[in-house]
Coordinates of C-alpha atoms in Angstrom, one line a residue:
M28 CA 50.0 96.2 91.6
V29 CA 46.6 94.6 92.8
S30 CA 44.8 96.3 88.9
R31 CA 47.6 94.5 87.2
D32 CA 47.4 90.5 89.2
M33 CA 43.4 92.0 88.9
D34 CA 44.0 92.1 84.5
T35 CA 46.1 89.2 84.9
K36 CA 43.5 87.3 86.5
V37 CA 40.8 88.9 84.2
T38 CA 43.0 87.8 80.9
S39 CA 43.9 84.5 82.3
R40 CA 39.9 83.5 82.9
R41 CA 39.1 85.1 79.6
R42 CA 41.6 82.8 78.3
S43 CA 40.2 80.0 79.7
L44 CA 37.0 81.3 78.6
L45 CA 38.3 81.1 75.3
K46 CA 40.3 77.9 75.1
P47 CA 37.5 75.8 75.0
E48 CA 35.9 77.9 72.2
L49 CA 39.4 77.6 70.3
S50 CA 39.3 74.0 70.6
T51 CA 35.8 73.4 69.8
R52 CA 36.6 74.8 66.5
K53 CA 39.9 73.2 66.1
V54 CA 38.2 69.9 66.8
D55 CA 35.2 71.5 63.9
S56 CA 38.0 71.7 61.8
R57 CA 39.4 68.7 61.9
E58 CA 36.3 66.8 61.6
T59 CA 35.4 68.6 58.3
R60 CA 39.0 67.7 56.8
K61 CA 38.2 64.0 58.3
N62 CA 34.4 64.6 56.2
S63 CA 35.8 66.3 53.7
L64 CA 39.0 63.9 53.5
S65 CA 37.0 60.1 53.7
G66 CA 34.0 61.9 51.2
E67 CA 36.3 62.6 48.7
G68 CA 38.4 58.8 49.6
K69 CA 34.7 57.8 49.5
R70 CA 34.1 58.9 46.1
S71 CA 37.7 57.9 45.1
N72 CA 36.6 54.2 46.5
N73 CA 33.2 54.5 44.6
S74 CA 35.0 55.0 41.3
E75 CA 37.4 52.1 42.2
T76 CA 35.1 49.8 43.1
N77 CA 33.0 51.0 40.0
S78 CA 35.7 50.3 37.6
I79 CA 36.3 47.0 39.6
R80 CA 33.0 45.6 38.6
K81 CA 33.2 46.7 35.5
V82 CA 36.5 44.9 35.1
K83 CA 34.9 41.8 36.9
K84 CA 32.0 41.8 34.5
C85 CA 34.2 42.1 31.6
V86 CA 36.4 39.2 33.1
K87 CA 33.3 36.9 33.3
L88 CA 32.1 37.9 30.1
N89 CA 35.2 36.5 28.7
V90 CA 34.8 33.5 31.2
N91 CA 31.9 33.0 30.0
E92 CA 32.2 33.3 26.8
E93 CA 35.8 31.1 27.0
D94 CA 33.8 28.4 28.6
E95 CA 31.1 28.3 25.7
N96 CA 34.0 27.4 23.3
V97 CA 35.2 24.9 25.9
V98 CA 31.9 23.3 26.1
K99 CA 31.2 23.7 22.6
R100 CA 34.2 21.8 22.1
K101 CA 34.1 19.0 24.8
H102 CA 30.5 18.4 22.9
K103 CA 32.0 18.1 19.3
E104 CA 34.8 15.6 20.8
R105 CA 31.6 13.7 22.6
K106 CA 29.8 13.5 19.0
T107 CA 33.0 12.4 17.5
L108 CA 34.1 10.0 20.2
D109 CA 30.2 8.5 20.1
Q110 CA 29.9 8.1 16.1
R111 CA 33.7 6.6 16.4
E112 CA 31.9 3.9 19.2
N113 CA 28.7 3.7 16.8
R114 CA 31.1 2.9 13.8
K115 CA 32.8 0.6 15.6
K116 CA 30.0 -1.3 17.3
S117 CA 28.6 -1.6 13.7
E118 CA 31.4 -3.0 12.0
S119 CA 31.9 -5.4 14.7
F120 CA 28.4 -6.4 14.8
S121 CA 28.7 -7.0 10.7
R122 CA 31.9 -8.9 11.6
N123 CA 29.8 -11.1 14.3
K124 CA 27.0 -11.0 11.6
V125 CA 28.9 -12.9 9.0
E126 CA 30.7 -15.0 11.3
Y127 CA 27.7 -16.4 12.4
K128 CA 26.1 -17.0 9.2
K129 CA 29.5 -18.9 7.9
N130 CA 29.1 -21.2 10.9
L131 CA 25.5 -21.7 10.7
G132 CA 26.3 -22.4 7.0
E133 CA 29.4 -24.7 7.7
E134 CA 26.7 -26.5 10.7
R135 CA 24.0 -26.8 7.8
L136 CA 26.2 -29.0 5.1
L137 CA 28.2 -30.7 8.4
K138 CA 24.5 -31.6 9.2
K139 CA 23.5 -32.3 5.4
K140 CA 26.3 -34.4 5.0
K141 CA 25.4 -38.2 4.8
K142 CA 26.8 -41.4 6.3
R143 CA 29.2 -43.2 4.7
G144 CA 27.7 -45.6 2.4
I145 CA 28.5 -49.2 2.8
R146 CA 28.9 -51.2 0.0
L147 CA 27.2 -54.8 0.0
D148 CA 28.5 -57.6 -2.5
P149 CA 24.8 -58.8 -3.9
H150 CA 26.1 -62.6 -4.6
D151 CA 27.4 -62.1 -0.5
T152 CA 24.8 -64.4 1.2
S153 CA 26.4 -63.0 4.5
N154 CA 26.0 -59.7 3.5
K155 CA 29.6 -58.7 5.4
R156 CA 30.8 -55.2 4.3
L157 CA 33.7 -55.1 2.0
D158 CA 34.5 -51.6 1.9
D159 CA 33.7 -48.5 3.9
G160 CA 35.2 -45.6 1.7
L161 CA 33.6 -46.7 -1.5
T162 CA 29.5 -45.5 -2.3
S163 CA 27.2 -47.3 -4.0
K164 CA 25.4 -46.5 -7.4
D165 CA 22.4 -45.5 -6.1
N166 CA 23.5 -43.2 -3.8
N167 CA 25.0 -41.3 -6.4
K168 CA 22.2 -40.8 -8.4
E169 CA 20.2 -39.8 -5.0
K170 CA 22.9 -37.0 -4.8
Q171 CA 22.6 -35.9 -8.6
E172 CA 18.4 -35.7 -8.1
D173 CA 19.2 -33.6 -4.8
S174 CA 21.3 -31.0 -6.2
A175 CA 19.2 -31.1 -9.2
K176 CA 16.2 -30.5 -7.2
E177 CA 18.1 -27.5 -5.4
K178 CA 19.3 -25.6 -8.8
T179 CA 15.5 -25.6 -10.3
V180 CA 13.8 -23.2 -8.5
E181 CA 10.3 -23.0 -8.8
M182 CA 8.5 -19.4 -9.8
S183 CA 6.3 -18.2 -7.9
K184 CA 2.9 -17.3 -9.1
N185 CA 3.2 -13.7 -8.8
A186 CA 6.9 -13.7 -11.1
Q187 CA 5.0 -15.8 -13.5
F188 CA 2.8 -13.7 -14.0
R189 CA 5.2 -10.6 -14.9
A190 CA 6.9 -13.2 -17.2
I191 CA 3.7 -12.8 -19.6
C192 CA 4.3 -10.9 -22.7
P193 CA 1.0 -10.1 -23.7
S194 CA 0.3 -10.4 -28.1
P195 CA 0.1 -7.1 -29.8
S196 CA -4.1 -7.5 -30.9
I197 CA -4.4 -7.4 -27.0
L198 CA -2.0 -4.5 -26.1
S199 CA -4.0 -2.4 -28.9
F200 CA -6.9 -3.0 -27.5
V201 CA -6.2 -2.2 -23.9
E202 CA -4.8 1.4 -25.1
D203 CA -7.4 2.0 -27.8
N204 CA -10.0 1.4 -25.1
L205 CA -8.2 3.1 -22.0
L206 CA -8.7 -0.3 -20.2
G207 CA -6.4 0.2 -16.9
R208 CA -6.2 2.8 -14.2
R209 CA -6.2 6.3 -16.6
R210 CA -5.7 9.1 -14.5
D211 CA -8.6 11.7 -15.2
I212 CA -6.0 14.4 -18.0
Q213 CA -5.6 11.1 -20.2
I214 CA -9.5 10.5 -20.6
K215 CA -9.8 14.3 -20.8
R216 CA -6.9 14.3 -23.9
A217 CA -8.6 11.6 -25.5
G218 CA -12.1 13.4 -26.2
Y219 CA -13.6 12.5 -23.1
N220 CA -16.6 14.4 -20.8
I221 CA -15.1 13.3 -16.8
E222 CA -18.1 14.9 -15.6
L223 CA -20.0 12.3 -16.7
S224 CA -20.6 9.0 -14.8
A225 CA -18.5 6.3 -16.8
P226 CA -17.0 8.3 -19.0
L227 CA -15.4 5.9 -22.1
D228 CA -18.6 4.6 -22.5
N229 CA -19.3 7.5 -25.1
I230 CA -18.5 8.7 -28.5
P231 CA -14.7 10.9 -28.3
F232 CA -14.8 14.2 -28.9
S233 CA -18.2 14.6 -29.2
T234 CA -19.8 18.4 -29.0
N235 CA -23.0 17.1 -27.1
S236 CA -22.8 18.4 -23.7
E237 CA -24.8 15.0 -22.5
R238 CA -24.2 11.6 -23.2
E239 CA -25.1 10.0 -27.0
R240 CA -27.4 7.6 -28.0
I241 CA -26.2 3.7 -27.5
E242 CA -24.9 2.8 -30.6
E243 CA -26.7 -0.4 -30.8
P244 CA -30.3 -0.7 -30.7
V245 CA -31.1 -3.8 -28.6
F246 CA -29.8 -1.8 -25.5
R247 CA -31.8 1.1 -25.7
N248 CA -34.9 -0.8 -24.7
K249 CA -36.3 -0.8 -21.3
L250 CA -34.3 -3.3 -18.9
E251 CA -37.5 -4.6 -16.8
F252 CA -37.6 -7.2 -14.3
F253 CA -40.1 -10.3 -15.0
A254 CA -39.0 -13.5 -13.1
A255 CA -37.2 -14.8 -10.5
A256 CA -36.3 -18.8 -9.4
K257 CA -35.3 -20.1 -6.1
V258 CA -36.0 -23.4 -7.7
S259 CA -35.2 -24.9 -11.0
S260 CA -39.4 -25.6 -11.4
S261 CA -40.1 -22.5 -10.8
F262 CA -38.2 -21.2 -14.3
P263 CA -40.3 -19.0 -16.7
P264 CA -41.0 -20.0 -20.4
V265 CA -38.4 -19.6 -22.7
D266 CA -39.7 -17.3 -25.7
L267 CA -36.3 -15.3 -26.3
P268 CA -32.7 -16.0 -26.6
E269 CA -31.1 -16.0 -22.8
I270 CA -27.8 -14.1 -21.8
A271 CA -26.8 -15.2 -18.7
F272 CA -24.2 -13.7 -16.7
A273 CA -22.5 -15.7 -13.8
G274 CA -19.3 -15.2 -11.9
R275 CA -18.1 -15.6 -8.3
S276 CA -19.8 -13.1 -5.2
N277 CA -18.8 -8.9 -5.8
V278 CA -17.3 -9.5 -9.1
G279 CA -19.6 -7.3 -10.3
K280 CA -22.4 -8.9 -12.5
S281 CA -25.1 -6.4 -11.6
S282 CA -23.0 -3.5 -12.3
L283 CA -22.5 -4.6 -15.8
L284 CA -26.2 -5.2 -16.9
N285 CA -27.0 -1.2 -15.1
A286 CA -24.0 0.0 -17.5
L287 CA -25.0 -2.1 -20.9
T288 CA -28.0 -0.7 -20.5
R289 CA -27.3 2.7 -19.0
Q290 CA -30.4 2.0 -16.7
W291 CA -28.8 2.7 -13.4
G292 CA -30.8 1.1 -10.2
V293 CA -32.7 -1.5 -11.9
V294 CA -30.6 -4.6 -11.1
R295 CA -29.6 -3.9 -7.3
T296 CA -26.5 -3.7 -6.7
S297 CA -24.2 -4.0 -3.3
D298 CA -20.7 -4.0 -1.8
K299 CA -21.4 -6.8 0.6
P300 CA -21.6 -10.2 -1.1
G301 CA -24.0 -12.6 -1.5
L302 CA -27.2 -9.9 -2.7
T303 CA -28.4 -11.8 -5.7
Q304 CA -29.7 -15.2 -3.9
T305 CA -32.0 -15.9 -6.9
I306 CA -32.2 -16.1 -10.7
N307 CA -33.6 -12.9 -11.6
F308 CA -34.5 -12.7 -15.4
F309 CA -34.7 -9.3 -17.1
K310 CA -36.2 -8.8 -20.5
L311 CA -34.9 -6.2 -22.8
G312 CA -36.9 -5.3 -25.2
P313 CA -38.7 -8.0 -27.7
K314 CA -35.3 -9.4 -29.1
M315 CA -33.2 -10.3 -25.8
C316 CA -33.2 -11.8 -22.6
M317 CA -30.8 -10.9 -19.6
V318 CA -29.9 -13.1 -16.7
D319 CA -28.8 -12.3 -13.2
L320 CA -27.1 -15.4 -11.9
P321 CA -26.3 -15.7 -8.2
G322 CA -22.7 -15.6 -7.2
Y323 CA -20.5 -18.2 -6.0
G324 CA -18.0 -18.4 -3.2
F325 CA -18.0 -16.3 -0.6
A326 CA -21.1 -14.7 0.5
Y327 CA -22.5 -13.2 3.5
A328 CA -25.1 -16.0 3.8
K329 CA -25.6 -19.8 5.2
E330 CA -23.5 -22.5 4.3
E331 CA -26.8 -24.6 3.4
V332 CA -28.5 -21.7 1.3
K333 CA -24.9 -21.0 -0.8
E334 CA -24.6 -25.0 -1.6
A335 CA -28.7 -24.8 -2.6
W336 CA -28.2 -21.6 -4.7
E337 CA -24.7 -23.2 -6.5
E338 CA -26.3 -26.1 -7.2
L339 CA -29.1 -24.3 -8.8
V340 CA -27.0 -21.9 -11.0
K341 CA -25.1 -25.8 -11.9
E342 CA -28.7 -26.6 -13.1
Y343 CA -29.8 -24.0 -15.0
V344 CA -26.3 -23.7 -17.0
S345 CA -26.6 -27.6 -18.2
T346 CA -30.4 -27.8 -18.8
R347 CA -31.7 -24.8 -20.1
L348 CA -32.7 -25.0 -23.5
G349 CA -32.8 -20.9 -24.5
L350 CA -29.6 -20.3 -23.1
K351 CA -27.4 -18.5 -25.9
R352 CA -24.2 -17.6 -24.0
V353 CA -22.7 -17.4 -20.5
C354 CA -21.0 -14.7 -19.5
L355 CA -17.9 -15.5 -17.1
L356 CA -17.2 -12.7 -15.1
I357 CA -13.6 -12.8 -13.9
D358 CA -11.9 -10.3 -11.5
T359 CA -9.0 -8.9 -13.5
K360 CA -6.8 -8.2 -10.1
W361 CA -7.3 -12.2 -8.5
G362 CA -7.9 -14.3 -11.9
M363 CA -9.5 -17.0 -12.4
K364 CA -10.1 -19.8 -9.0
Q365 CA -11.1 -23.3 -8.4
R366 CA -14.4 -22.4 -8.7
D367 CA -14.6 -20.9 -12.2
H368 CA -12.5 -23.7 -13.3
E369 CA -15.3 -25.9 -11.7
L370 CA -18.2 -24.0 -13.9
I371 CA -16.0 -24.1 -16.8
D372 CA -15.6 -28.0 -16.8
L373 CA -19.3 -28.3 -16.3
M374 CA -20.4 -26.1 -19.4
E375 CA -17.7 -27.9 -21.1
R376 CA -19.5 -31.4 -20.3
A377 CA -23.4 -29.7 -21.3
Q378 CA -21.8 -27.9 -24.3
T379 CA -22.9 -24.7 -23.4
K380 CA -20.9 -21.2 -24.9
Y381 CA -19.2 -19.4 -22.9
Q382 CA -17.4 -16.2 -23.4
I383 CA -14.9 -14.8 -20.0
I384 CA -15.4 -10.9 -19.1
L385 CA -12.5 -9.0 -17.4
T386 CA -14.4 -6.9 -15.4
K387 CA -13.2 -4.1 -12.4
T388 CA -10.0 -3.1 -15.1
D389 CA -9.8 0.4 -13.4
T390 CA -8.4 -1.5 -10.7
V391 CA -5.0 -2.4 -12.1
F392 CA -2.6 -1.3 -14.8
P393 CA -2.8 -1.1 -18.6
I394 CA 0.2 -3.9 -19.0
D395 CA -1.8 -6.3 -16.0
V396 CA -4.8 -5.9 -18.2
A397 CA -3.3 -7.1 -21.1
R398 CA -1.6 -10.0 -19.1
R399 CA -4.6 -11.3 -17.9
A400 CA -6.6 -11.6 -20.9
M401 CA -3.4 -13.6 -22.2
Q402 CA -3.1 -16.0 -19.4
I403 CA -6.7 -17.1 -19.9
E404 CA -7.0 -17.0 -23.4
E405 CA -3.6 -19.5 -23.3
S406 CA -5.0 -21.5 -20.4
L407 CA -8.7 -22.1 -22.6
K408 CA -7.0 -22.3 -25.9
S409 CA -7.8 -26.5 -25.5
N410 CA -11.6 -26.1 -24.7
K411 CA -14.3 -26.6 -27.4
S412 CA -17.6 -24.4 -26.4
V413 CA -15.6 -20.9 -25.0
V414 CA -15.8 -18.0 -27.5
Q415 CA -12.6 -16.4 -28.0
P416 CA -11.8 -13.6 -27.7
V417 CA -11.8 -12.0 -23.7
V418 CA -13.5 -9.3 -23.1
M419 CA -12.3 -6.6 -21.1
V420 CA -14.3 -4.3 -19.4
S421 CA -14.8 -1.6 -17.1
S422 CA -18.2 -0.4 -14.9
K423 CA -17.2 2.1 -13.1
S424 CA -14.8 4.1 -15.9
G425 CA -17.2 2.5 -19.3
A426 CA -14.2 1.4 -20.9
G427 CA -15.0 -1.7 -23.1
I428 CA -18.5 -1.1 -22.2
R429 CA -19.0 -0.4 -26.4
S430 CA -17.2 -3.6 -27.5
L431 CA -19.1 -6.0 -25.2
R432 CA -23.3 -4.5 -26.8
T433 CA -21.4 -5.3 -30.3
V434 CA -20.3 -8.6 -29.1
L435 CA -23.8 -9.7 -27.6
A436 CA -25.8 -7.7 -30.0
K437 CA -25.2 -10.8 -32.4
I438 CA -26.8 -13.1 -30.7
A439 CA -29.9 -11.0 -31.0
R440 CA -29.5 -9.3 -33.9
F441 CA -31.1 -12.5 -36.4
V442 CA -34.2 -13.6 -33.9
K443 CA -37.6 -12.6 -35.3
P444 CA -39.8 -9.6 -33.4

């Protein structure tokens, strides 16, 4: 019995010792199961979250696209609304403008309306009022005159110039000499060398690479300066026939002298008006003397000095015995001014021969060159001392220089050396 009891005690002790181990194992197995379950749950949760995120992203993208479309639609709608509003505003503005003009016109008409005239009986000494409604004949005449004045609208100077129709002879001269503003390709096709200065002062279709010789032998001579005068007492004695070049300041007198002789630099030139302040005499061989007169009009000089040299020019033009011709230079762009007409009147009184030369023709169109020549010829038709025709030149392009040489060479042709 004792042994049995002992065995039972031992077994109970063993069991008690083994129980915690078993419990711990059970706990461990439960924990492992839980962990495994939790891992699987986590994995499943992660996959679910990922799928949810993807779905959200897709939803977001779709939402963004939809938002963009909505924004675009709204923007278009706003644009259309703005356009409609602007149209309405412009229409209302134009309507208001028309109404305003109408109102203004009505107000002006009301202002223009005169009061009713009072007819007075000339035989009545008391000058009583006879009839308010009837107007006098004088008032009717005045109204008719006013309406006639309103109908006859005066043309502007520019419109009058545009209305000029040049003669066929002037137009053909302009085209033959390539006067006016021309392109380089036109000059080249006409057979002139563009590389030369003043290319049109040459023989067309010349095989020579350099400039051909001047046709008029008078202008082949060397241009020599020999005298300058500030006072009439210092004029040199008359030995040769003189050709004077007159005109406004900066019209191109000195440049034309250089272009005629092809001796650039002999006569001083400048863009500043009023450089020539004395009468300069140049000898061109044994047959001709060319005179450069100071310009009149605007110049960079004192008023006293300008008045002095203008008086000197007038005295020279009206009293010089050896003066055969005055070349009056006119700017093609601006035409004749008051000072030009004053000098022409002086030369007409002194019976001095003069010829109009249009300069700077390269600055305007060919048709305007022809119109200006026609305008001047018509205005000076009744003058006796003027030499026709009007010569058109350009010192820059050389157009018309050869024809001017032939005109001036006739003066020195019959002079004995």
